[in-house]
Short mmCIF file of C-alpha atoms in Angstrom, two decimals:
data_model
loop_
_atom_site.label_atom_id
_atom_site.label_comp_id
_atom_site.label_asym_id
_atom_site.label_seq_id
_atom_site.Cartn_x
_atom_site.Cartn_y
_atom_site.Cartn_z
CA UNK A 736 0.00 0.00 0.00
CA UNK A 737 1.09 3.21 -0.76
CA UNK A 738 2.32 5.64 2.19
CA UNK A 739 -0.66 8.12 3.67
CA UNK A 740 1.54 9.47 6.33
CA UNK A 741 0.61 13.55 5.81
CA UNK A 742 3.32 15.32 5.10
CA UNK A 743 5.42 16.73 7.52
CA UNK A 744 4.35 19.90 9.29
CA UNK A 745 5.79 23.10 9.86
CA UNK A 746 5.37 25.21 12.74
CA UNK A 747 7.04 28.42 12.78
CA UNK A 748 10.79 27.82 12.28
CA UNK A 749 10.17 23.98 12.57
CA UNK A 750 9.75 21.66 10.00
CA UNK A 751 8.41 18.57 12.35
CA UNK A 752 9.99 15.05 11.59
CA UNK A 753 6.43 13.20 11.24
CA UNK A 754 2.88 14.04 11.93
CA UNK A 755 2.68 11.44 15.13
CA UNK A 756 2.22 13.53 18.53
CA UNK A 757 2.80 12.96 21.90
CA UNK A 758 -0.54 14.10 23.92
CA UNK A 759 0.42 16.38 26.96
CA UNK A 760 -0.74 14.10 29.62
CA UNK A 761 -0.72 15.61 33.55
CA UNK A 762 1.58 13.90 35.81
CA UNK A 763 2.92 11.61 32.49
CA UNK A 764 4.70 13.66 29.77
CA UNK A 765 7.39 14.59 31.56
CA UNK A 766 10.95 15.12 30.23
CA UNK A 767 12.22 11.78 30.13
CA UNK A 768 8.33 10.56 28.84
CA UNK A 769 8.81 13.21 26.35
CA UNK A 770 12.43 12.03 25.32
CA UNK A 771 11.53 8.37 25.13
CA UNK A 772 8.42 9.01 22.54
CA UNK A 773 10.81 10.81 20.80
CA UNK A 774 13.35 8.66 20.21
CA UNK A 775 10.88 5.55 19.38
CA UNK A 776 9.04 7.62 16.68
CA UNK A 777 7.09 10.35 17.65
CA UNK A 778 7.83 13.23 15.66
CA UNK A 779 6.93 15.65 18.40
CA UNK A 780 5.70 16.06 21.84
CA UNK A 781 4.40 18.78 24.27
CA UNK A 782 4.62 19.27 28.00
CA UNK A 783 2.20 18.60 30.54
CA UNK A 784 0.46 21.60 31.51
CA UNK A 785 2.21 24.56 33.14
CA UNK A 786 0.33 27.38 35.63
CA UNK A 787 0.15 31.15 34.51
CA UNK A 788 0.08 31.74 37.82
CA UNK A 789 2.96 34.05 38.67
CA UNK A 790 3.50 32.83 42.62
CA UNK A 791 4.23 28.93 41.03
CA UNK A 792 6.46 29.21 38.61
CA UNK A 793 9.47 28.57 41.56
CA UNK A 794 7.66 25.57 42.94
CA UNK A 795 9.57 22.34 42.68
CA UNK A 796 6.33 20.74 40.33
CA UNK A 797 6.72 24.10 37.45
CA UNK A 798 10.19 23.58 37.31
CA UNK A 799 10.23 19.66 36.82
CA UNK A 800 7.47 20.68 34.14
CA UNK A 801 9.21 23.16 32.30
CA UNK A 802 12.37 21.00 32.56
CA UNK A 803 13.65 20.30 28.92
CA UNK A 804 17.73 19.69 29.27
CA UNK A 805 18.78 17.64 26.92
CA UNK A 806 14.97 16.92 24.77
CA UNK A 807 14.94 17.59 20.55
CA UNK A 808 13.52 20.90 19.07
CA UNK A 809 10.87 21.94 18.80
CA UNK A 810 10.57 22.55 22.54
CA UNK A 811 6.88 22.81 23.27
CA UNK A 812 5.13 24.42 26.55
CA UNK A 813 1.74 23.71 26.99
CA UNK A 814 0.06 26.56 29.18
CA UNK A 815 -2.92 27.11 31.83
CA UNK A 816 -5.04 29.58 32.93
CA UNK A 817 -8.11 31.50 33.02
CA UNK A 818 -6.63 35.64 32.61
CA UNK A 819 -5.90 36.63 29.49
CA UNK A 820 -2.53 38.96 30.62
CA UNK A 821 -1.34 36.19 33.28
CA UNK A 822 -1.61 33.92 30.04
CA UNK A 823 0.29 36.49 28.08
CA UNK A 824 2.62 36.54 30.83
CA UNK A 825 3.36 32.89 31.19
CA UNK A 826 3.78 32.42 27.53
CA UNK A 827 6.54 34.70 27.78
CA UNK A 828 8.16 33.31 30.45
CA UNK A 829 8.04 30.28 29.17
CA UNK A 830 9.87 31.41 26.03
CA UNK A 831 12.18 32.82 27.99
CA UNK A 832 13.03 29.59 29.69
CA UNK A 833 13.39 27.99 26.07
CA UNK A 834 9.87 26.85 24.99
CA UNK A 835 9.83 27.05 20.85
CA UNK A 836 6.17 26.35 20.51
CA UNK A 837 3.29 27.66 23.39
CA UNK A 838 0.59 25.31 23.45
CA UNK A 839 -2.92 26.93 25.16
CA UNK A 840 -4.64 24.25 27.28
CA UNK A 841 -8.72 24.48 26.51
CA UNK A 842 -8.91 20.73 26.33
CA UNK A 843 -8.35 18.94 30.26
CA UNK A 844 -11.56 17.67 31.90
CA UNK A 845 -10.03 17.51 35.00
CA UNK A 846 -12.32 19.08 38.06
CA UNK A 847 -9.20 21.07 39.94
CA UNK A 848 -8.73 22.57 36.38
CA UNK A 849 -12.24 22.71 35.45
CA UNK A 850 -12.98 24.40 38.73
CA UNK A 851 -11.11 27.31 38.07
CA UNK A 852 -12.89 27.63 34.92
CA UNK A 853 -8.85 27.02 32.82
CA UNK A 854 -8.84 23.93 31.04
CA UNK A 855 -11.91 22.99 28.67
CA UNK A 856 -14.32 24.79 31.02
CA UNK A 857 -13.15 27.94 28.94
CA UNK A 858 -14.95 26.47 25.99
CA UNK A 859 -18.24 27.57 28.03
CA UNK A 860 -16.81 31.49 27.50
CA UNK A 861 -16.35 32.22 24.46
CA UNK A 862 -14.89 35.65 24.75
CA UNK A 863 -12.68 34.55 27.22
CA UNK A 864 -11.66 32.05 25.22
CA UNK A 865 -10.66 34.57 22.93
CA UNK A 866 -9.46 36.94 24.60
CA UNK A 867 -6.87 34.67 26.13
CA UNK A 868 -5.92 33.14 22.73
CA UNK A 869 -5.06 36.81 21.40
CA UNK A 870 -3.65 37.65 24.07
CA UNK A 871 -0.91 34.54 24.09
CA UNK A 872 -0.69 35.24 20.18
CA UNK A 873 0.19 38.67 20.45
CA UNK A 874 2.83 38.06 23.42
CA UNK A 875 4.49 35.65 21.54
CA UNK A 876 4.54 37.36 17.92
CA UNK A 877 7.77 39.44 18.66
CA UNK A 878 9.47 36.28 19.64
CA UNK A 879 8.42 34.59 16.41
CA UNK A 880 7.07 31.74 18.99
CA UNK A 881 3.77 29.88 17.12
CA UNK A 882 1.37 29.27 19.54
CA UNK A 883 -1.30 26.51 18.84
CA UNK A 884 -4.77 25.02 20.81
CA UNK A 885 -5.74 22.18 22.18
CA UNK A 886 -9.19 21.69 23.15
CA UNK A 887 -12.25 19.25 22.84
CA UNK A 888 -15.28 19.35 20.91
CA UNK A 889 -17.25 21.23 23.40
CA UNK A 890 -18.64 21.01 27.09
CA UNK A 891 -21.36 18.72 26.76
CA UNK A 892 -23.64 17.05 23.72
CA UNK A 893 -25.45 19.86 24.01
CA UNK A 894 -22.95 22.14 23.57
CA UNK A 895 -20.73 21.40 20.90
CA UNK A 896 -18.46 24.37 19.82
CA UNK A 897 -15.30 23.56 18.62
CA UNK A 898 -16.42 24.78 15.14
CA UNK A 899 -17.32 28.33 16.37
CA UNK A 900 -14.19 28.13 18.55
CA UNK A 901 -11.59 26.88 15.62
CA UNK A 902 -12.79 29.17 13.37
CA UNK A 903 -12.09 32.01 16.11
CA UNK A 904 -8.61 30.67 16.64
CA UNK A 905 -7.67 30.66 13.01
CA UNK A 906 -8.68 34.22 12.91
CA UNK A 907 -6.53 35.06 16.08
CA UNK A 908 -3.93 33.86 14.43
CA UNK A 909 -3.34 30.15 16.08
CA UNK A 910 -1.31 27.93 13.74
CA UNK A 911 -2.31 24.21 15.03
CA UNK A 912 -5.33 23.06 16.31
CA UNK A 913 -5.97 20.04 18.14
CA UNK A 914 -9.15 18.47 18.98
CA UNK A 915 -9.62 15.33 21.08
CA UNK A 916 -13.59 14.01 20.16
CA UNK A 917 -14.97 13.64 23.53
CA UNK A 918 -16.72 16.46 25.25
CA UNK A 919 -15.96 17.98 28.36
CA UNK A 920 -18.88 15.82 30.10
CA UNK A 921 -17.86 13.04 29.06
CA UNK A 922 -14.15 12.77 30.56
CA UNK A 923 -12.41 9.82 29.11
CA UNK A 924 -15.61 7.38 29.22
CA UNK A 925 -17.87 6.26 26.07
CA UNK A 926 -15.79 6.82 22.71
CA UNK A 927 -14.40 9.10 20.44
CA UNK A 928 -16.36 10.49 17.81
CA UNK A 929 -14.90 12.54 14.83
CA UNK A 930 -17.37 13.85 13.13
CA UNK A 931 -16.80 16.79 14.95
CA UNK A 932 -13.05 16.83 13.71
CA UNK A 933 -13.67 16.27 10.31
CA UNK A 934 -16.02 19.63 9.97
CA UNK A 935 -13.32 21.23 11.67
CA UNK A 936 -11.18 20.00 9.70
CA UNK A 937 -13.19 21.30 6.59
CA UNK A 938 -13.90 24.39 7.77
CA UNK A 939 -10.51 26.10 8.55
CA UNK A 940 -7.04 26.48 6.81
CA UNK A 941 -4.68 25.60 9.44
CA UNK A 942 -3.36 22.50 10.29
CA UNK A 943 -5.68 20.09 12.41
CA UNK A 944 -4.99 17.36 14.84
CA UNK A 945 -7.23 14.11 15.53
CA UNK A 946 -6.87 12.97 19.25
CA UNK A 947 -8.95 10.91 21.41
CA UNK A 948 -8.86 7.11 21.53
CA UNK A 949 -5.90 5.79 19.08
CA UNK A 950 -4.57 3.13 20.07
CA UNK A 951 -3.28 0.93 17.26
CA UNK A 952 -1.95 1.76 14.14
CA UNK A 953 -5.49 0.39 12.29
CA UNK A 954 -7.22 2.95 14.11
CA UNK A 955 -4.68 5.28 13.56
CA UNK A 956 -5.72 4.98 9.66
CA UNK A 957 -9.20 5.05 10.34
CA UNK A 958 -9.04 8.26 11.93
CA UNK A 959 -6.91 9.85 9.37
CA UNK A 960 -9.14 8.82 6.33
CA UNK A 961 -12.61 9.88 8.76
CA UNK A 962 -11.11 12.91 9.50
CA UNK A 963 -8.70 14.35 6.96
CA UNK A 964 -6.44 15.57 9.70
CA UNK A 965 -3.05 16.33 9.30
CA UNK A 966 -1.39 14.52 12.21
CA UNK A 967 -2.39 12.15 14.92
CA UNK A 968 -1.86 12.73 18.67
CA UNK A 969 -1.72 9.55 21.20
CA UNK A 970 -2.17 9.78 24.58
CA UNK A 971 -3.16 6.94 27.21
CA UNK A 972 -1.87 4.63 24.65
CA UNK A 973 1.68 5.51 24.95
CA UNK A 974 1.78 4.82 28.70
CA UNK A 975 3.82 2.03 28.81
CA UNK A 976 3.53 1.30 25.15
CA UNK A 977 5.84 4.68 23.61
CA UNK A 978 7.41 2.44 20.90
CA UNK A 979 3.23 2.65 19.61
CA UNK A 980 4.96 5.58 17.57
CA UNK A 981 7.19 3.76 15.17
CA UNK A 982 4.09 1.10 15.22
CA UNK A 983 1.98 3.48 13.49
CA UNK A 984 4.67 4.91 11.08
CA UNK A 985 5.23 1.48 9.50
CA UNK A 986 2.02 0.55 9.68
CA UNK A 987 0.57 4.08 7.72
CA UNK A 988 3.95 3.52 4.94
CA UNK A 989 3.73 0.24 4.42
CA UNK A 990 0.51 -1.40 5.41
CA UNK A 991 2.18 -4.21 7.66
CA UNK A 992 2.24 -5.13 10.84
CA UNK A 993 5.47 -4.21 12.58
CA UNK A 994 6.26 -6.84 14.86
CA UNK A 995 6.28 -6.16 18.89
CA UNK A 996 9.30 -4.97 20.50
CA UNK A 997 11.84 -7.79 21.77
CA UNK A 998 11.25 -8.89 25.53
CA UNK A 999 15.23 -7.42 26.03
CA UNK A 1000 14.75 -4.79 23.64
CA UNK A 1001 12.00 -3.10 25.30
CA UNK A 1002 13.50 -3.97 28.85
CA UNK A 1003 16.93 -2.00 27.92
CA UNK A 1004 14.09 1.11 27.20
CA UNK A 1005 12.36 1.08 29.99
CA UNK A 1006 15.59 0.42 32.20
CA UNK A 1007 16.98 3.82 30.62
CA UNK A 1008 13.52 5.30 31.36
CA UNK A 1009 13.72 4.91 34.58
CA UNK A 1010 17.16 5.84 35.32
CA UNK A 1011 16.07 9.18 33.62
CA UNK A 1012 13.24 9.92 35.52
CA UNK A 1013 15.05 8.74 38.95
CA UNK A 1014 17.92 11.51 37.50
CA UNK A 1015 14.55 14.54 37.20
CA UNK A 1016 12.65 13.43 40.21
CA UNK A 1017 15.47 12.22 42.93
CA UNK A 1018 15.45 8.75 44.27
CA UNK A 1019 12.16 8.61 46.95
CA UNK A 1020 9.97 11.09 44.79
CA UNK A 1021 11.52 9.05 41.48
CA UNK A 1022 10.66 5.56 42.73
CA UNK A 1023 7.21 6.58 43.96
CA UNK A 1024 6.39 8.20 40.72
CA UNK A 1025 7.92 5.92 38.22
CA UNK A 1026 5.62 2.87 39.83
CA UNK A 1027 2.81 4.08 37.69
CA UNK A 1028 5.12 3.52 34.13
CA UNK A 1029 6.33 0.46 34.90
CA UNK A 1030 2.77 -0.96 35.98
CA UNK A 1031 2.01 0.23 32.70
CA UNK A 1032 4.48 -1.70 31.01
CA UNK A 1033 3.63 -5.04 32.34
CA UNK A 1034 0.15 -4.79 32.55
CA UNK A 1035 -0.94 -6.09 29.25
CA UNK A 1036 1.54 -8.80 29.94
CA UNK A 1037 1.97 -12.38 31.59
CA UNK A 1038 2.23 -12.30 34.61
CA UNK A 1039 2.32 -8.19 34.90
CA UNK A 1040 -0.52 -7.53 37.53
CA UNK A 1041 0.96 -9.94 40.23
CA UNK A 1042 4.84 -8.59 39.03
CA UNK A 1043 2.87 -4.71 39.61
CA UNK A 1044 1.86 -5.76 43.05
CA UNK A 1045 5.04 -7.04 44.13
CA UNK A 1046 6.89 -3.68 42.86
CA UNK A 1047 4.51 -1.41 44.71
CA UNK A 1048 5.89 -2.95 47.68
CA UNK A 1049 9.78 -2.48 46.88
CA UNK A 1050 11.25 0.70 48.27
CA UNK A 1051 14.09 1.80 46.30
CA UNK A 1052 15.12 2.63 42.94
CA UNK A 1053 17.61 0.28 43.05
CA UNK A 1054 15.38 -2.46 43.83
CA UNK A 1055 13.02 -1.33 40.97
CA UNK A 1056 15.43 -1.63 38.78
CA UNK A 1057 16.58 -4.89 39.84
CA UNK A 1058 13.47 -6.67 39.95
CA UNK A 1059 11.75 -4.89 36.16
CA UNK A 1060 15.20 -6.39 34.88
CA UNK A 1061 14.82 -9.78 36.20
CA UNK A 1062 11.15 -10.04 35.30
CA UNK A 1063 11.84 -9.26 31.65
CA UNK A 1064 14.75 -11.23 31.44
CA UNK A 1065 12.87 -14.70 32.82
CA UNK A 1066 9.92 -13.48 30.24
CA UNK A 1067 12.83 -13.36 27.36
CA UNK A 1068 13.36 -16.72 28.83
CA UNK A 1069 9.94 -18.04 27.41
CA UNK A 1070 9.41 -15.01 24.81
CA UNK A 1071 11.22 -13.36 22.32
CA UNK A 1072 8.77 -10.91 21.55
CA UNK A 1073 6.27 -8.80 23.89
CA UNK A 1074 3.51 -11.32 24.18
CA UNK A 1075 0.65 -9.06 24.57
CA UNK A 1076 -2.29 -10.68 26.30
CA UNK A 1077 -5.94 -10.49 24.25
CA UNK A 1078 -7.53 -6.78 25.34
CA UNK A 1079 -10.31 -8.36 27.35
CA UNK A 1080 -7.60 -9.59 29.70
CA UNK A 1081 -5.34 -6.50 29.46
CA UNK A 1082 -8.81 -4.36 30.13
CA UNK A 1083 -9.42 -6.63 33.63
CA UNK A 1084 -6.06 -5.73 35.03
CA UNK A 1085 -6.35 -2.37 34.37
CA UNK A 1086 -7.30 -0.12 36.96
CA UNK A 1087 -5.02 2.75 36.64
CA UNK A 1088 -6.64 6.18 39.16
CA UNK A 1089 -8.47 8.15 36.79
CA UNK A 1090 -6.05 10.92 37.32
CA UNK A 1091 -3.26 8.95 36.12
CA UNK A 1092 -4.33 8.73 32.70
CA UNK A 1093 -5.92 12.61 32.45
CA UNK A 1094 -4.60 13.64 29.21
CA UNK A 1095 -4.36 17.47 29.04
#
């Protein structure tokens, strides 16, 4: 079959290696998330969402967020807020601190977000909403800094407006948008729809992204050919999955199958994970924090619910890291591949906290 990866994108001074995103996903994309997706095919990634507020950009959480030492360009920020100028304000401090791309958060469901009326409860003000995009766009034209949108298809059934609201970000001068097909309402639960994405899609010049529910690189064509879009953005899929990138690549070039990952292949990556994230968060804030990825890992695997129980109980990264490389290496033992268990089993053992898995 012949290729139907959309050709690259640009986004300001960038010229983006593929069209396969990264979803800014709270408490997940981090740094060495970030840097991992990267280097197993996604073609770009943003951050989990930073505050505008001015009295938390010192804290110890803003700083791990906007950490970015040592990740590929294009460097992007992804900020939150409900005032247009603090918005303004953040985008330029972000800059400052080396973000090449400001992403505007209008998309998270989450209730501390949503609360505060940031996140997509701003799709329920439209002049807000706009205010706050102009506002970011203008503060970050003498930079030459893009700034794109993320955001859902509205607050409720009822209320679907991400067609009023894309075609009032295109005017404002956003250069990406990208639209995850649930509504505010709805959280993560029910499915995806992309109707929604596809009018979107049809109705404005710049550059749309389809997010919300790809997980495999067959749905990964079946949103591209619904919607038209011109890139694809994975979230909860990538947790503990990240080489799903160069999955989908192969898959939308060639139209086969790329086989899973090598039991000791994908062991040496998630070994160099960890000792990543251990190096950002410090060793008792590391190991807490990194039990979440590597339940992730194993989960759809043999074996990986009673192996996730067992780590929960271990108490130091070095005893993390001892026991994820033994339990891969006796699963080489029997495997050479990743044997994925069927996704009715995988589904039973996973019960991941809903704010986990709250993709931005």
């Amino acid at each position: 079959m012949p290729s139907i990866l959309p050709t690259p994108l640009r986004l300001g001074a960038h010229v983006l290696p593929n069209n396969l995103f990264v979803a800014p996903m709270a408490g997940v994309t981090d740094r060495p998330f970030r840097m991992l997706c990267k280097r197993l095919g996604a073609g770009y990634a943003v951050s989990e969402m930073v505050t505008s507020r001015k009295d938390l950009w010192n804290s110890l959480k803003t700083s791990r967020r906007a950490n970015h030492e040592g990740e590929t360009a294009p460097i992007a920020v992804q900020i939150a807020g409900t005032e247009a100028q603090m918005m303004a304000e953040a985008a330029v401090y972000n800059i400052q601190r080396g973000a090449q791309i400001i992403d505007i958060n209008m998309g998270c469901p989450a209730k501390k977000v949503c609360n505060k009326w940031a996140g997509s409860a701003l799709m329920q003000n439209e002049p807000l909403a706009q205010e706050i995009v102009r506002a970011v766009v203008e503060a970050c034209r003498p930079f030459d800094v893009p700034v794109t949108l993320k955001m859902r298809t509205g607050w409720s059934a009822e209320a679907r407006n991400a067609l009023v609201l894309a075609r009032m970000a295109e005017d404002a001068g956003i250069a990406m948008l990208t639209i995850h097909g649930r509504t505010r309402e709805q959280g993560y639960k029910g499915l995806a729809e992309y109707d929604t994405l596809r009018s979107v899609k049809a109705a404005v010049g710049i550059p749309v992204v389809a997010n919300g529910d790809i997980d495999s690189p067959e749905k990964a064509l079946q949103v591209l050919q619904h919607t038209g879009a011109d890139a694809l953005m994975v979230g909860r899929a990538a947790q503990g999955r990240p080489w799903i990138f160069r999955e989908i690549a192969h898959f939308l070039a060639t139209g086969e199958q790329l086989p899973a990952p090598r039991v000791l292949e994908a062991r040496d990556w998630l070994l160099e994970h960890l000792q990543d994230h251990y190096s950002l968060y410090g060793s008792d804030s590391g190991m807490r924090s990194a039990r979440k990825h590597i339940a992730w890992a194993v989960k759809a695997l043999p074996g990986g619910e009673d192996f996730r129980q067992a780590m929960n109980r271990l108490d130091s990264c070095e005893a993390q890291v001892r026991a994820l490389s033994d339990w891969f290496a006796a699963l080489a033992d029997q495997h050479e591949r990743l044997p994925y268990l069927p996704p009715a089993l995988d589904a039973a053992n996973d019960d991941d906290a809903e704010e986990q898995r709250l993709s931005a």
